[in-house]
Structures are given as C-alpha cells and as structure tokens.
Amino acid sequence: MAQLPPVVARMWGREPVPRRGPRPRLDLAAITAAAIEIADAEGLAGVSMSAVATRLGVAPMALYRYVGNKDDLLIVMADSAVPPPPDPGGLTWRDYLAAWTRANRDILLARPWLLSIQGDTPPAGPQRLRWLDRALQALGETPLDDGEKFNTVTALTGYALTSATLVHATGAGGREGEAGIAGAAEYGEILAEVLDPQAYPTLSAMMSSGLLGRSEDWVEDADFTFGLDLLLDGVEALIRRRTRRRHDRK
Amino acid sequence: MAQLPPVVARMWGREPVPRRGPRPRLDLAAITAAAIEIADAEGLAGVSMSAVATRLGVAPMALYRYVGNKDDLLIVMADSAVPPPPDPGGLTWRDYLAAWTRANRDILLARPWLLSIQGDTPPAGPQRLRWLDRALQALGETPLDDGEKFNTVTALTGYALTSATLVHATGAGGREGEAGIAGAAEYGEILAEVLDPQAYPTLSAMMSSGLLGRSEDWVEDADFTFGLDLLLDGVEALIRRRTRRRHDRK
DNA sequence: ACCTGAACACCGTTCAAGT
DNA sequence: ACCTGAACACCGTTCAAGT
C-alpha cells in the first residue's frame, strides 16, 4: 500500500510505446475515470476490479495490463481525482495558503473516499505534487528555509484532512442518504449517554454546556477559518522573527 | 465505514448480560486483541475474519455474535490499539500539548495500519475520547472558548497524522523488511526524474538544492518540533490577544 | 445462548490460450 | 500486443442446525 509502484511512471505519461499488435482498447486514464465514477457513486467499497471492468465493457483481467494490482489503481485514483490547485494570481502568501487549504478540504468533503486513500499515500502523482508546488511557491518570498516551508505545508495539509474527516464522519456536511452518522447532534447524544464524567471530566462538561449540540458549525466557514488562522498566525510569527533577526544583523 | 455502529456500545462495556445458555468462549476484547496482533504482524491486509477466528481457535462465524461486520471490528481495533494519553501532571498547556502531539504521532508510527482507519473514523471509543479529553483539559486554564479549544486540538491531531503519513510512506522511519519506499532518498530520486521544472518550478528547485536528499530528517525531532511550534505559537498568539482584550476591559 | 458446517455470492489474481 | 476463459485460492456473510 505504501510502496511507490511502477504505475507511477505511467501516471506521468511514461506509457510504453508499442510498435506492433492490436491497437489498445483501454488506457490508464479511462480505467481511472471509470473507477472514480464508481467511487463517487457507491464509495470505495464498490470499486472492485470486475466492477471497473464491467463499466468499461471488458474482462477484469484486461485491467492488469495497465495496473499492477488493485492498490495501484487506488493510488492513481487518489491523484487524478484531485483538480488543479487554486491560482496564485497576485495573492499574499497568507491569502493564498488560506484559499489553498480551504480548497483542499472541500475536495475531501466532495470525495470522502479520498480520505481512506490519502491518509496512507504520499503525494507522488502529477496532481498532488502540483498542489505541493504551488503552496511552496506561495512561501517563496518569505525568509523561511526549505524545510520550514515544507513543514508549514504539512501542517496545513493535516488540518484540512482532519477537519474533513470530522465533518464527514459526524455527517454534518452529509448529503441525503449518504453513509455517516445522521448528524453531529446524534453523535453528541450518543457520546453524552456513554461518557462517564469522572473519567472524561472536560469533555463531558463541554458536552453538557452544548458544544456538540451545535456542532453542525464544524462545517461552517467560521469554525474552519478559526483553526486555519491559528496556523497562519504561527507562520506569520515565525516570519516576523526571521525578518527581525535579519534586520538586526545589518 | 463512517456509521457509528451498535458495537460502540459494546466498546463501552455495555455487553449484554445473558442469563441462560452456555458460557461464552469469546468476548470483544479477545477478538480485538487477536485482530491487533495480526495487524501488527502482517498489516491490515492480513486481518480477515477467518484469520482472526483461526487465531482464536474458533469458526469464523462465531465472531458475528460480537461484531456486526468487519468494519465494526476495524473501528474497535482503532480505538483499543491506542494506549492512554500522557499524564498532564503539572505541565503548562503548551508543554503538555507538545508531548501529547508527539505521543500521538509516535503511536501512528508504531502502528501504521492505524493511519488507514483513523483517517476515516471519528473518535468514539473510550481511548480516543480520553485523548481528546486530556488535550481539552490542558487548555482549561486558557481564555479560549470551547469551540476554539476544539479546533486547536483538531489542528494538532491533523499535524500528527500527516507527519506520520509522510514518514511512514517515504519509509524514512521504516524498520527492515517493511512495506514502504526504501528511503526518502529514493523517493526524492524518483520525483527528480519525473518532475518537469516548467510545471513544478518551486518543487524541482528545492529538490535539486537537496531538500529531499536529506529528507530522512523528516522523522527527526528537530523537524517535527518545528511544525509543532508553529502551531503552538499560533495558539499562544491567540491566547495573548484574548488576555489583552480582557485586561483592556477592566 | 453460543457455536458450527455447509453454502452463497463474491473477491483479486494466475496462466495458457486465442487473435 | 492485447484481450479472454477457465481456474485458484480466497473473501465476508447467511442460515439452519446442533448442544
């Protein structure tokens, strides 16, 4: 699952260029698109090799010419399901990274099945690396070194992912008929019933004061923005420190 | 997968208390322990209902008396594989949350299969909620409101998760013979070969200047600590702002 | 009440064979 | 070179039957 597989080369357009033989009826892009359609409609559980093949009008074994195994297919799906990152166009690093993180989270909310794959796979495909590139680019003008930029992006990515998990899992952003708890309120009720105030003092105090009662707010911009600003404030503080130090040396 | 299932009640000790009939030869704890042993040894792929049953010396169908289905079992595993959170004992909120986040990440590094489950499941079991409780408790003395505390913890959780994913996926922390890319250096090499400097200007510039060459550092304390401090600086800035405002009102 | 045996409808993946 | 048909060794899950 964590192995960076040969199929990665194909993701980057390094398709073998054969001379002879019948014209291929498939390619990696068509297979991936079919698999994504199934995942969007039925979730990851619906994505079986034979379901994908059926949708393409082909025998299941035909897929193995393009994909080493099913894990390969999942990795390719997780990359190509991601749209291009927002355009940097003239934004400050802070405004851009805010938009970038929000867009990142929105993708995960629209395609929750990505959560199950991305938590396990490093960015190695063209799309996810483009996202990484743009975020690093936005920090280009700052005095941070490469490692610091990288860790900043890691923190933002993690926040987007955890927020999306929470929203999706509690069903707060849930579309009708979707898997997930009926609502954050129900989640709260279940916890309230089960939590022992002795063992979970802070959490149960918060719950009885209504934290989780109104927790559909988790999806709302205000709440997401708060945590995001927390992170960006940290970055800004660091930049200010760095800048000051440079200035001192003059 | 995201459904909060009836098995949750059982996680909380709400086992049915039967009167008559043969004494049970199994219980949820034993099943979970067996499944975790398999996951530790062979990864999540090795955890099949029949593998778990075999390890317990029982027919596979016996498990269905304790667990609704396999997804249920995974949810229970993901909770009970988590050890108790660090002890708060006299630490400042900042020191405690730093230790908490680091411990969080270390668990994920020790049991990478948790990554595949936790990215998809909200905390609903006794262990993960205990972690949540302790983190909120540490923020108890600060002037943050409940929602702010909650989002702070979300951001820290996300950072731990993404850091662990990155470390694990690039194999930087890999034990011998484990799944994963052989090393971060190899990951870098693959990317270097495939990245078009035109399409990925910042990333390829960083790579040729050696960012990913020395990227085993990702695991090292220094690098992890940097991102963590970034987050905590953000929290601290917010707390300072809140405190000042209160002071002004006097 | 608890566990089992047999059975069902699937999986992912292989291999030799066809064109 | 590409696709297929048949086959293999598994899955998760059901149900009726045993004690």
JSON list of C-alpha atoms in Angstrom, two decimals, chain A residues 2-4 8 12 14 112 115-116 118-127 129-130 132-134 136-137 146-152 154-155 157-159 161-163 165-166 168-170 179-181 187 190-191 193-195 199-204 206 209 211-212 214 218 223-224 226-227 230-231 233-235 237-238 241-242, chain B residues 2-4 8 12 14 112 115-116 118-127 129-130 132-134 136-137 146-152 154-155 157-159 161-163 165-166 168-170 179-181 187 190-191 193-195 199-204 206 209 211-212 214 218 223-224 226-227 230-231 233-235 237-238 241-242:
[
{"chain": "A", "resi": 2, "resn": "ALA", "atom": "CA", "xyz": [2.81, 2.40, 0.79]},
{"chain": "A", "resi": 3, "resn": "GLN", "atom": "CA", "xyz": [5.05, 1.15, -1.97]},
{"chain": "A", "resi": 4, "resn": "LEU", "atom": "CA", "xyz": [5.72, 3.66, -4.71]},
{"chain": "A", "resi": 8, "resn": "VAL", "atom": "CA", "xyz": [3.63, 5.89, -11.01]},
{"chain": "A", "resi": 12, "resn": "TRP", "atom": "CA", "xyz": [3.42, 10.68, -15.57]},
{"chain": "A", "resi": 14, "resn": "ARG", "atom": "CA", "xyz": [5.54, 7.28, -19.40]},
{"chain": "A", "resi": 112, "resn": "PRO", "atom": "CA", "xyz": [-14.84, 11.38, 1.06]},
{"chain": "A", "resi": 115, "resn": "LEU", "atom": "CA", "xyz": [-9.78, 10.22, 2.95]},
{"chain": "A", "resi": 116, "resn": "SER", "atom": "CA", "xyz": [-9.26, 6.47, 3.06]},
{"chain": "A", "resi": 118, "resn": "GLN", "atom": "CA", "xyz": [-4.70, 9.85, 1.14]},
{"chain": "A", "resi": 119, "resn": "GLY", "atom": "CA", "xyz": [-4.10, 9.08, 4.78]},
{"chain": "A", "resi": 120, "resn": "ASP", "atom": "CA", "xyz": [-1.87, 6.31, 3.58]},
{"chain": "A", "resi": 121, "resn": "THR", "atom": "CA", "xyz": [-0.13, 7.56, 0.45]},
{"chain": "A", "resi": 122, "resn": "PRO", "atom": "CA", "xyz": [2.46, 10.28, -0.04]},
{"chain": "A", "resi": 123, "resn": "PRO", "atom": "CA", "xyz": [1.97, 12.71, -2.90]},
{"chain": "A", "resi": 124, "resn": "ALA", "atom": "CA", "xyz": [3.71, 11.17, -5.90]},
{"chain": "A", "resi": 125, "resn": "GLY", "atom": "CA", "xyz": [1.40, 11.89, -8.82]},
{"chain": "A", "resi": 126, "resn": "PRO", "atom": "CA", "xyz": [1.24, 14.95, -11.04]},
{"chain": "A", "resi": 127, "resn": "GLN", "atom": "CA", "xyz": [-1.81, 16.50, -9.42]},
{"chain": "A", "resi": 129, "resn": "LEU", "atom": "CA", "xyz": [2.62, 17.39, -6.46]},
{"chain": "A", "resi": 130, "resn": "ARG", "atom": "CA", "xyz": [1.25, 20.39, -8.31]},
{"chain": "A", "resi": 132, "resn": "LEU", "atom": "CA", "xyz": [2.57, 20.94, -3.12]},
{"chain": "A", "resi": 133, "resn": "ASP", "atom": "CA", "xyz": [4.48, 23.03, -5.63]},
{"chain": "A", "resi": 134, "resn": "ARG", "atom": "CA", "xyz": [2.00, 25.90, -5.54]},
{"chain": "A", "resi": 136, "resn": "LEU", "atom": "CA", "xyz": [5.73, 26.13, -1.60]},
{"chain": "A", "resi": 137, "resn": "GLN", "atom": "CA", "xyz": [5.73, 28.77, -4.30]},
{"chain": "A", "resi": 146, "resn": "ASP", "atom": "CA", "xyz": [13.07, 24.94, 2.55]},
{"chain": "A", "resi": 147, "resn": "GLY", "atom": "CA", "xyz": [12.48, 22.64, 5.48]},
{"chain": "A", "resi": 148, "resn": "GLU", "atom": "CA", "xyz": [10.37, 25.22, 7.24]},
{"chain": "A", "resi": 149, "resn": "LYS", "atom": "CA", "xyz": [8.27, 25.79, 4.16]},
{"chain": "A", "resi": 150, "resn": "PHE", "atom": "CA", "xyz": [7.76, 22.10, 3.81]},
{"chain": "A", "resi": 151, "resn": "ASN", "atom": "CA", "xyz": [6.65, 21.63, 7.38]},
{"chain": "A", "resi": 152, "resn": "THR", "atom": "CA", "xyz": [4.29, 24.55, 7.10]},
{"chain": "A", "resi": 154, "resn": "THR", "atom": "CA", "xyz": [2.45, 19.62, 6.08]},
{"chain": "A", "resi": 155, "resn": "ALA", "atom": "CA", "xyz": [0.66, 21.27, 8.97]},
{"chain": "A", "resi": 157, "resn": "THR", "atom": "CA", "xyz": [-2.49, 19.61, 4.82]},
{"chain": "A", "resi": 158, "resn": "GLY", "atom": "CA", "xyz": [-3.07, 17.85, 8.11]},
{"chain": "A", "resi": 159, "resn": "TYR", "atom": "CA", "xyz": [-5.56, 20.43, 9.25]},
{"chain": "A", "resi": 161, "resn": "LEU", "atom": "CA", "xyz": [-7.58, 16.38, 6.32]},
{"chain": "A", "resi": 162, "resn": "THR", "atom": "CA", "xyz": [-8.60, 16.18, 9.95]},
{"chain": "A", "resi": 163, "resn": "SER", "atom": "CA", "xyz": [-11.29, 18.81, 9.53]},
{"chain": "A", "resi": 165, "resn": "THR", "atom": "CA", "xyz": [-12.66, 13.65, 8.47]},
{"chain": "A", "resi": 166, "resn": "LEU", "atom": "CA", "xyz": [-14.53, 15.16, 11.35]},
{"chain": "A", "resi": 168, "resn": "HIS", "atom": "CA", "xyz": [-17.66, 13.78, 7.09]},
{"chain": "A", "resi": 169, "resn": "ALA", "atom": "CA", "xyz": [-17.69, 11.30, 9.94]},
{"chain": "A", "resi": 170, "resn": "THR", "atom": "CA", "xyz": [-20.18, 13.20, 12.02]},
{"chain": "A", "resi": 179, "resn": "ALA", "atom": "CA", "xyz": [-23.22, 6.87, 4.86]},
{"chain": "A", "resi": 180, "resn": "GLY", "atom": "CA", "xyz": [-22.36, 8.54, 8.13]},
{"chain": "A", "resi": 181, "resn": "ILE", "atom": "CA", "xyz": [-23.98, 9.41, 11.38]},
{"chain": "A", "resi": 187, "resn": "TYR", "atom": "CA", "xyz": [-23.11, 11.91, 17.59]},
{"chain": "A", "resi": 190, "resn": "ILE", "atom": "CA", "xyz": [-24.51, 9.01, 21.81]},
{"chain": "A", "resi": 191, "resn": "LEU", "atom": "CA", "xyz": [-21.41, 10.32, 23.48]},
{"chain": "A", "resi": 193, "resn": "GLU", "atom": "CA", "xyz": [-25.08, 8.80, 27.09]},
{"chain": "A", "resi": 194, "resn": "VAL", "atom": "CA", "xyz": [-21.86, 6.89, 27.28]},
{"chain": "A", "resi": 195, "resn": "LEU", "atom": "CA", "xyz": [-19.37, 9.34, 28.76]},
{"chain": "A", "resi": 199, "resn": "ALA", "atom": "CA", "xyz": [-13.19, 9.59, 33.51]},
{"chain": "A", "resi": 200, "resn": "TYR", "atom": "CA", "xyz": [-13.82, 12.35, 30.96]},
{"chain": "A", "resi": 201, "resn": "PRO", "atom": "CA", "xyz": [-14.28, 15.46, 33.03]},
{"chain": "A", "resi": 202, "resn": "THR", "atom": "CA", "xyz": [-13.53, 18.15, 30.49]},
{"chain": "A", "resi": 203, "resn": "LEU", "atom": "CA", "xyz": [-15.25, 16.55, 27.56]},
{"chain": "A", "resi": 204, "resn": "SER", "atom": "CA", "xyz": [-18.46, 15.81, 29.41]},
{"chain": "A", "resi": 206, "resn": "MET", "atom": "CA", "xyz": [-18.24, 20.75, 27.38]},
{"chain": "A", "resi": 209, "resn": "SER", "atom": "CA", "xyz": [-22.73, 23.02, 28.03]},
{"chain": "A", "resi": 211, "resn": "LEU", "atom": "CA", "xyz": [-20.51, 22.15, 22.47]},
{"chain": "A", "resi": 212, "resn": "LEU", "atom": "CA", "xyz": [-21.54, 19.17, 20.44]},
{"chain": "A", "resi": 214, "resn": "ARG", "atom": "CA", "xyz": [-24.45, 22.94, 17.94]},
{"chain": "A", "resi": 218, "resn": "TRP", "atom": "CA", "xyz": [-17.92, 22.43, 12.34]},
{"chain": "A", "resi": 223, "resn": "ASP", "atom": "CA", "xyz": [-15.09, 27.44, 12.64]},
{"chain": "A", "resi": 224, "resn": "PHE", "atom": "CA", "xyz": [-12.82, 26.18, 9.93]},
{"chain": "A", "resi": 226, "resn": "PHE", "atom": "CA", "xyz": [-10.53, 29.86, 13.13]},
{"chain": "A", "resi": 227, "resn": "GLY", "atom": "CA", "xyz": [-8.18, 26.88, 13.10]},
{"chain": "A", "resi": 230, "resn": "LEU", "atom": "CA", "xyz": [-4.30, 29.72, 14.19]},
{"chain": "A", "resi": 231, "resn": "LEU", "atom": "CA", "xyz": [-1.86, 28.04, 11.88]},
{"chain": "A", "resi": 233, "resn": "ASP", "atom": "CA", "xyz": [-0.65, 33.19, 12.79]},
{"chain": "A", "resi": 234, "resn": "GLY", "atom": "CA", "xyz": [2.06, 30.76, 13.77]},
{"chain": "A", "resi": 235, "resn": "VAL", "atom": "CA", "xyz": [3.67, 31.06, 10.36]},
{"chain": "A", "resi": 237, "resn": "ALA", "atom": "CA", "xyz": [5.02, 34.97, 13.89]},
{"chain": "A", "resi": 238, "resn": "LEU", "atom": "CA", "xyz": [7.90, 32.90, 12.60]},
{"chain": "A", "resi": 241, "resn": "ARG", "atom": "CA", "xyz": [11.01, 36.63, 13.93]},
{"chain": "A", "resi": 242, "resn": "ARG", "atom": "CA", "xyz": [13.18, 35.72, 10.96]},
{"chain": "B", "resi": 2, "resn": "ALA", "atom": "CA", "xyz": [-18.40, 6.11, 8.87]},
{"chain": "B", "resi": 3, "resn": "GLN", "atom": "CA", "xyz": [-21.51, 4.85, 10.61]},
{"chain": "B", "resi": 4, "resn": "LEU", "atom": "CA", "xyz": [-21.35, 4.90, 14.36]},
{"chain": "B", "resi": 8, "resn": "VAL", "atom": "CA", "xyz": [-19.74, 1.16, 20.05]},
{"chain": "B", "resi": 12, "resn": "TRP", "atom": "CA", "xyz": [-18.01, 0.96, 26.41]},
{"chain": "B", "resi": 14, "resn": "ARG", "atom": "CA", "xyz": [-22.32, -2.33, 27.59]},
{"chain": "B", "resi": 112, "resn": "PRO", "atom": "CA", "xyz": [0.94, 2.39, 10.66]},
{"chain": "B", "resi": 115, "resn": "LEU", "atom": "CA", "xyz": [-3.46, 5.51, 9.54]},
{"chain": "B", "resi": 116, "resn": "SER", "atom": "CA", "xyz": [-5.82, 3.67, 7.21]},
{"chain": "B", "resi": 118, "resn": "GLN", "atom": "CA", "xyz": [-8.26, 6.79, 11.71]},
{"chain": "B", "resi": 119, "resn": "GLY", "atom": "CA", "xyz": [-8.42, 8.96, 8.61]},
{"chain": "B", "resi": 120, "resn": "ASP", "atom": "CA", "xyz": [-11.95, 7.73, 8.24]},
{"chain": "B", "resi": 121, "resn": "THR", "atom": "CA", "xyz": [-13.38, 7.37, 11.71]},
{"chain": "B", "resi": 122, "resn": "PRO", "atom": "CA", "xyz": [-14.23, 9.99, 14.33]},
{"chain": "B", "resi": 123, "resn": "PRO", "atom": "CA", "xyz": [-13.15, 9.35, 17.90]},
{"chain": "B", "resi": 124, "resn": "ALA", "atom": "CA", "xyz": [-16.00, 7.48, 19.53]},
{"chain": "B", "resi": 125, "resn": "GLY", "atom": "CA", "xyz": [-14.34, 4.86, 21.70]},
{"chain": "B", "resi": 126, "resn": "PRO", "atom": "CA", "xyz": [-13.08, 5.17, 25.26]},
{"chain": "B", "resi": 127, "resn": "GLN", "atom": "CA", "xyz": [-9.39, 5.50, 24.40]},
{"chain": "B", "resi": 129, "resn": "LEU", "atom": "CA", "xyz": [-12.00, 10.17, 23.65]},
{"chain": "B", "resi": 130, "resn": "ARG", "atom": "CA", "xyz": [-9.69, 10.05, 26.63]},
{"chain": "B", "resi": 132, "resn": "LEU", "atom": "CA", "xyz": [-9.42, 14.30, 23.38]},
{"chain": "B", "resi": 133, "resn": "ASP", "atom": "CA", "xyz": [-10.45, 14.94, 26.95]},
{"chain": "B", "resi": 134, "resn": "ARG", "atom": "CA", "xyz": [-6.90, 15.39, 28.19]},
{"chain": "B", "resi": 136, "resn": "LEU", "atom": "CA", "xyz": [-9.07, 19.92, 26.13]},
{"chain": "B", "resi": 137, "resn": "GLN", "atom": "CA", "xyz": [-8.26, 19.76, 29.82]},
{"chain": "B", "resi": 146, "resn": "ASP", "atom": "CA", "xyz": [-14.92, 25.62, 23.80]},
{"chain": "B", "resi": 147, "resn": "GLY", "atom": "CA", "xyz": [-15.02, 25.82, 20.02]},
{"chain": "B", "resi": 148, "resn": "GLU", "atom": "CA", "xyz": [-11.55, 27.34, 19.91]},
{"chain": "B", "resi": 149, "resn": "LYS", "atom": "CA", "xyz": [-10.16, 24.64, 22.14]},
{"chain": "B", "resi": 150, "resn": "PHE", "atom": "CA", "xyz": [-11.72, 22.01, 19.98]},
{"chain": "B", "resi": 151, "resn": "ASN", "atom": "CA", "xyz": [-10.28, 23.42, 16.78]},
{"chain": "B", "resi": 152, "resn": "THR", "atom": "CA", "xyz": [-6.88, 23.71, 18.34]},
{"chain": "B", "resi": 154, "resn": "THR", "atom": "CA", "xyz": [-8.11, 19.26, 15.63]},
{"chain": "B", "resi": 155, "resn": "ALA", "atom": "CA", "xyz": [-5.16, 21.11, 14.14]},
{"chain": "B", "resi": 157, "resn": "THR", "atom": "CA", "xyz": [-4.27, 15.90, 15.56]},
{"chain": "B", "resi": 158, "resn": "GLY", "atom": "CA", "xyz": [-4.02, 16.66, 11.87]},
{"chain": "B", "resi": 159, "resn": "TYR", "atom": "CA", "xyz": [-0.38, 17.58, 12.13]},
{"chain": "B", "resi": 161, "resn": "LEU", "atom": "CA", "xyz": [-1.40, 12.35, 11.35]},
{"chain": "B", "resi": 162, "resn": "THR", "atom": "CA", "xyz": [0.10, 14.00, 8.30]},
{"chain": "B", "resi": 163, "resn": "SER", "atom": "CA", "xyz": [3.61, 13.87, 9.71]},
{"chain": "B", "resi": 165, "resn": "THR", "atom": "CA", "xyz": [1.86, 9.50, 6.97]},
{"chain": "B", "resi": 166, "resn": "LEU", "atom": "CA", "xyz": [4.79, 11.23, 5.38]},
{"chain": "B", "resi": 168, "resn": "HIS", "atom": "CA", "xyz": [5.80, 6.12, 7.04]},
{"chain": "B", "resi": 169, "resn": "ALA", "atom": "CA", "xyz": [5.13, 6.46, 3.33]},
{"chain": "B", "resi": 170, "resn": "THR", "atom": "CA", "xyz": [8.61, 7.59, 2.46]},
{"chain": "B", "resi": 179, "resn": "ALA", "atom": "CA", "xyz": [6.44, -2.11, 3.28]},
{"chain": "B", "resi": 180, "resn": "GLY", "atom": "CA", "xyz": [7.23, 1.35, 2.00]},
{"chain": "B", "resi": 181, "resn": "ILE", "atom": "CA", "xyz": [9.68, 3.05, -0.21]},
{"chain": "B", "resi": 187, "resn": "TYR", "atom": "CA", "xyz": [11.51, 8.87, -3.12]},
{"chain": "B", "resi": 190, "resn": "ILE", "atom": "CA", "xyz": [12.02, 9.11, -8.42]},
{"chain": "B", "resi": 191, "resn": "LEU", "atom": "CA", "xyz": [10.48, 12.54, -8.21]},
{"chain": "B", "resi": 193, "resn": "GLU", "atom": "CA", "xyz": [13.48, 12.01, -12.63]},
{"chain": "B", "resi": 194, "resn": "VAL", "atom": "CA", "xyz": [9.86, 12.68, -13.32]},
{"chain": "B", "resi": 195, "resn": "LEU", "atom": "CA", "xyz": [9.36, 16.33, -12.36]},
{"chain": "B", "resi": 199, "resn": "ALA", "atom": "CA", "xyz": [5.33, 22.65, -14.48]},
{"chain": "B", "resi": 200, "resn": "TYR", "atom": "CA", "xyz": [6.75, 22.30, -10.97]},
{"chain": "B", "resi": 201, "resn": "PRO", "atom": "CA", "xyz": [9.18, 25.20, -10.67]},
{"chain": "B", "resi": 202, "resn": "THR", "atom": "CA", "xyz": [9.42, 25.53, -6.90]},
{"chain": "B", "resi": 203, "resn": "LEU", "atom": "CA", "xyz": [9.42, 21.87, -6.06]},
{"chain": "B", "resi": 204, "resn": "SER", "atom": "CA", "xyz": [12.09, 20.97, -8.60]},
{"chain": "B", "resi": 206, "resn": "MET", "atom": "CA", "xyz": [14.04, 22.66, -3.92]},
{"chain": "B", "resi": 209, "resn": "SER", "atom": "CA", "xyz": [19.08, 22.08, -3.89]},
{"chain": "B", "resi": 211, "resn": "LEU", "atom": "CA", "xyz": [15.68, 19.23, 0.21]},
{"chain": "B", "resi": 212, "resn": "LEU", "atom": "CA", "xyz": [14.60, 15.68, -0.35]},
{"chain": "B", "resi": 214, "resn": "ARG", "atom": "CA", "xyz": [18.44, 14.81, 3.32]},
{"chain": "B", "resi": 218, "resn": "TRP", "atom": "CA", "xyz": [11.54, 14.33, 8.48]},
{"chain": "B", "resi": 223, "resn": "ASP", "atom": "CA", "xyz": [11.87, 18.88, 12.03]},
{"chain": "B", "resi": 224, "resn": "PHE", "atom": "CA", "xyz": [8.77, 17.61, 13.73]},
{"chain": "B", "resi": 226, "resn": "PHE", "atom": "CA", "xyz": [9.41, 22.95, 14.12]},
{"chain": "B", "resi": 227, "resn": "GLY", "atom": "CA", "xyz": [5.91, 22.40, 12.75]},
{"chain": "B", "resi": 230, "resn": "LEU", "atom": "CA", "xyz": [4.39, 26.74, 14.54]},
{"chain": "B", "resi": 231, "resn": "LEU", "atom": "CA", "xyz": [1.01, 25.57, 15.71]},
{"chain": "B", "resi": 233, "resn": "ASP", "atom": "CA", "xyz": [2.87, 29.75, 18.52]},
{"chain": "B", "resi": 234, "resn": "GLY", "atom": "CA", "xyz": [-0.44, 30.36, 16.82]},
{"chain": "B", "resi": 235, "resn": "VAL", "atom": "CA", "xyz": [-2.33, 29.22, 19.89]},
{"chain": "B", "resi": 237, "resn": "ALA", "atom": "CA", "xyz": [-0.68, 34.41, 19.99]},
{"chain": "B", "resi": 238, "resn": "LEU", "atom": "CA", "xyz": [-4.42, 33.90, 20.23]},
{"chain": "B", "resi": 241, "resn": "ARG", "atom": "CA", "xyz": [-4.78, 38.51, 22.23]},
{"chain": "B", "resi": 242, "resn": "ARG", "atom": "CA", "xyz": [-7.68, 37.23, 24.33]}
]
